[in-house]
Amino acid sequence: MKKRLFREIVALMLCIVCLMGLSQTAFAADEEITVSLPVTVLVAGNTPTPAEKFKIELTALNGAPEAQQNPITVRGGEARPFYICFDKVGVYEYTVKQEKGTNSNATYDKTEYHVKLTITYNIKGQLEVSAAIREGNQTEKAGKVVFRNNYAYRVPSNTPKTGDTANFTLYGILAGASTLVLLYLFLTRKKKDQEQE
C-alpha cells in the first residue's frame, strides 16, 4: 500500500514537472525578439556636397521574416540598421546589397552580403540571436555589412568666364603668319646688304 502510494506521488510530481515545462515552452513561444542588422556606407575621394544618399536593400530568402523597413537610405559615412522581428526559433537567411547610385563620377560598391541569423532559446527560455555575415562568396565571416563607395577627383569642366569671347585660334594663326613674314623680310634684307658689299 505504501509502495503504491509512493509511486502515485512520484508519478503526480513527474506530471506536474512536465506540465510546468510545457507551460514554460508555450510562454517562450509567445515571445518575440527584434534583431538589429546595422549597415554602414563609407565614402572616399572627392565627395559631393550635399552628401549622396545610398539605397540598401535586404532580401529575405526561403520565407524568412521581412524587415520592418526595406529598403533603407544611408548617407555616406553613416550607419543605419534593418530591424527584423522573430517569434520562433530557426535559421533565417538574407542578402544585403546596395543599389547603384546616379553620380557618374562615383564607383559604387557592388558587394552582396550573405547574412545567416540563427534564433534559439537561451537557458532562461528567451529567444536570442547569433549572426554570421559573409561578403560575396567568401568563406570567412565579414562581421559587418559595410559598403565602400569612391568618388574620383576630376578637373572642373567649366573654366571661369572673363567676358572675353575672342577667338584665340585665329589670333594664334595671325601671329604665326606675321612671324614668318618678318623672318622673310629680315633674311631678304640681310641678303641684299651682303650683295651690296
PDB file of N, CA, C and O in Angstrom, residues 182-197:
ATOM      1  N   LEU A 182      57.968  88.549 -91.081  1.00  0.00           N
ATOM      2  CA  LEU A 182      59.091  89.315 -90.532  1.00  0.00           C
ATOM      3  C   LEU A 182      60.415  88.576 -90.751  1.00  0.00           C
ATOM      4  O   LEU A 182      61.434  89.183 -91.094  1.00  0.00           O
ATOM      5  N   LEU A 183      60.389  87.278 -90.566  1.00  0.00           N
ATOM      6  CA  LEU A 183      61.593  86.477 -90.769  1.00  0.00           C
ATOM      7  C   LEU A 183      62.025  86.541 -92.244  1.00  0.00           C
ATOM      8  O   LEU A 183      63.212  86.696 -92.564  1.00  0.00           O
ATOM      9  N   TYR A 184      61.060  86.476 -93.166  1.00  0.00           N
ATOM     10  CA  TYR A 184      61.350  86.561 -94.603  1.00  0.00           C
ATOM     11  C   TYR A 184      61.962  87.924 -94.938  1.00  0.00           C
ATOM     12  O   TYR A 184      62.965  88.029 -95.652  1.00  0.00           O
ATOM     13  N   LEU A 185      61.354  88.992 -94.412  1.00  0.00           N
ATOM     14  CA  LEU A 185      61.876  90.336 -94.677  1.00  0.00           C
ATOM     15  C   LEU A 185      63.279  90.508 -94.125  1.00  0.00           C
ATOM     16  O   LEU A 185      64.157  91.104 -94.764  1.00  0.00           O
ATOM     17  N   PHE A 186      63.508  89.997 -92.949  1.00  0.00           N
ATOM     18  CA  PHE A 186      64.821  90.107 -92.311  1.00  0.00           C
ATOM     19  C   PHE A 186      65.879  89.384 -93.148  1.00  0.00           C
ATOM     20  O   PHE A 186      66.964  89.903 -93.404  1.00  0.00           O
ATOM     21  N   LEU A 187      65.557  88.187 -93.628  1.00  0.00           N
ATOM     22  CA  LEU A 187      66.521  87.398 -94.399  1.00  0.00           C
ATOM     23  C   LEU A 187      66.781  88.036 -95.767  1.00  0.00           C
ATOM     24  O   LEU A 187      67.926  88.074 -96.247  1.00  0.00           O
ATOM     25  N   THR A 188      65.734  88.559 -96.428  1.00  0.00           N
ATOM     26  CA  THR A 188      65.946  89.188 -97.743  1.00  0.00           C
ATOM     27  C   THR A 188      66.746  90.483 -97.595  1.00  0.00           C
ATOM     28  O   THR A 188      67.596  90.798 -98.439  1.00  0.00           O
ATOM     29  N   ARG A 189      66.521  91.245 -96.565  1.00  0.00           N
ATOM     30  CA  ARG A 189      67.295  92.481 -96.347  1.00  0.00           C
ATOM     31  C   ARG A 189      68.753  92.136 -96.089  1.00  0.00           C
ATOM     32  O   ARG A 189      69.664  92.802 -96.602  1.00  0.00           O
ATOM     33  N   LYS A 190      68.996  91.094 -95.299  1.00  0.00           N
ATOM     34  CA  LYS A 190      70.358  90.692 -94.979  1.00  0.00           C
ATOM     35  C   LYS A 190      71.069  90.243 -96.264  1.00  0.00           C
ATOM     36  O   LYS A 190      72.244  90.557 -96.496  1.00  0.00           O
ATOM     37  N   LYS A 191      70.352  89.546 -97.121  1.00  0.00           N
ATOM     38  CA  LYS A 191      70.924  89.065 -98.389  1.00  0.00           C
ATOM     39  C   LYS A 191      71.260  90.258 -99.284  1.00  0.00           C
ATOM     40  O   LYS A 191      72.331  90.295 -99.924  1.00  0.00           O
ATOM     41  N   LYS A 192      70.404  91.283 -99.346  1.00  0.00           N
ATOM     42  CA  LYS A 192      70.652  92.492-100.147  1.00  0.00           C
ATOM     43  C   LYS A 192      71.899  93.213 -99.628  1.00  0.00           C
ATOM     44  O   LYS A 192      72.714  93.717-100.410  1.00  0.00           O
ATOM     45  N   ASP A 193      71.986  93.329 -98.292  1.00  0.00           N
ATOM     46  CA  ASP A 193      73.133  94.013 -97.681  1.00  0.00           C
ATOM     47  C   ASP A 193      74.425  93.271 -98.039  1.00  0.00           C
ATOM     48  O   ASP A 193      75.464  93.906 -98.302  1.00  0.00           O
ATOM     49  N   GLN A 194      74.408  91.987 -98.076  1.00  0.00           N
ATOM     50  CA  GLN A 194      75.615  91.215 -98.400  1.00  0.00           C
ATOM     51  C   GLN A 194      75.976  91.380 -99.875  1.00  0.00           C
ATOM     52  O   GLN A 194      77.139  91.420-100.250  1.00  0.00           O
ATOM     53  N   GLU A 195      74.973  91.501-100.763  1.00  0.00           N
ATOM     54  CA  GLU A 195      75.209  91.666-102.171  1.00  0.00           C
ATOM     55  C   GLU A 195      75.812  93.049-102.466  1.00  0.00           C
ATOM     56  O   GLU A 195      76.639  93.219-103.366  1.00  0.00           O
ATOM     57  N   GLN A 196      75.408  94.070-101.713  1.00  0.00           N
ATOM     58  CA  GLN A 196      75.916  95.422-101.927  1.00  0.00           C
ATOM     59  C   GLN A 196      77.367  95.541-101.489  1.00  0.00           C
ATOM     60  O   GLN A 196      78.082  96.406-101.960  1.00  0.00           O
ATOM     61  N   GLU A 197      77.803  94.726-100.599  1.00  0.00           N
ATOM     62  CA  GLU A 197      79.197  94.791-100.135  1.00  0.00           C
ATOM     63  C   GLU A 197      80.084  94.181-101.134  1.00  0.00           C
ATOM     64  O   GLU A 197      80.723  94.145-101.924  1.00  0.00           O
TER      65      GLU A 197
END
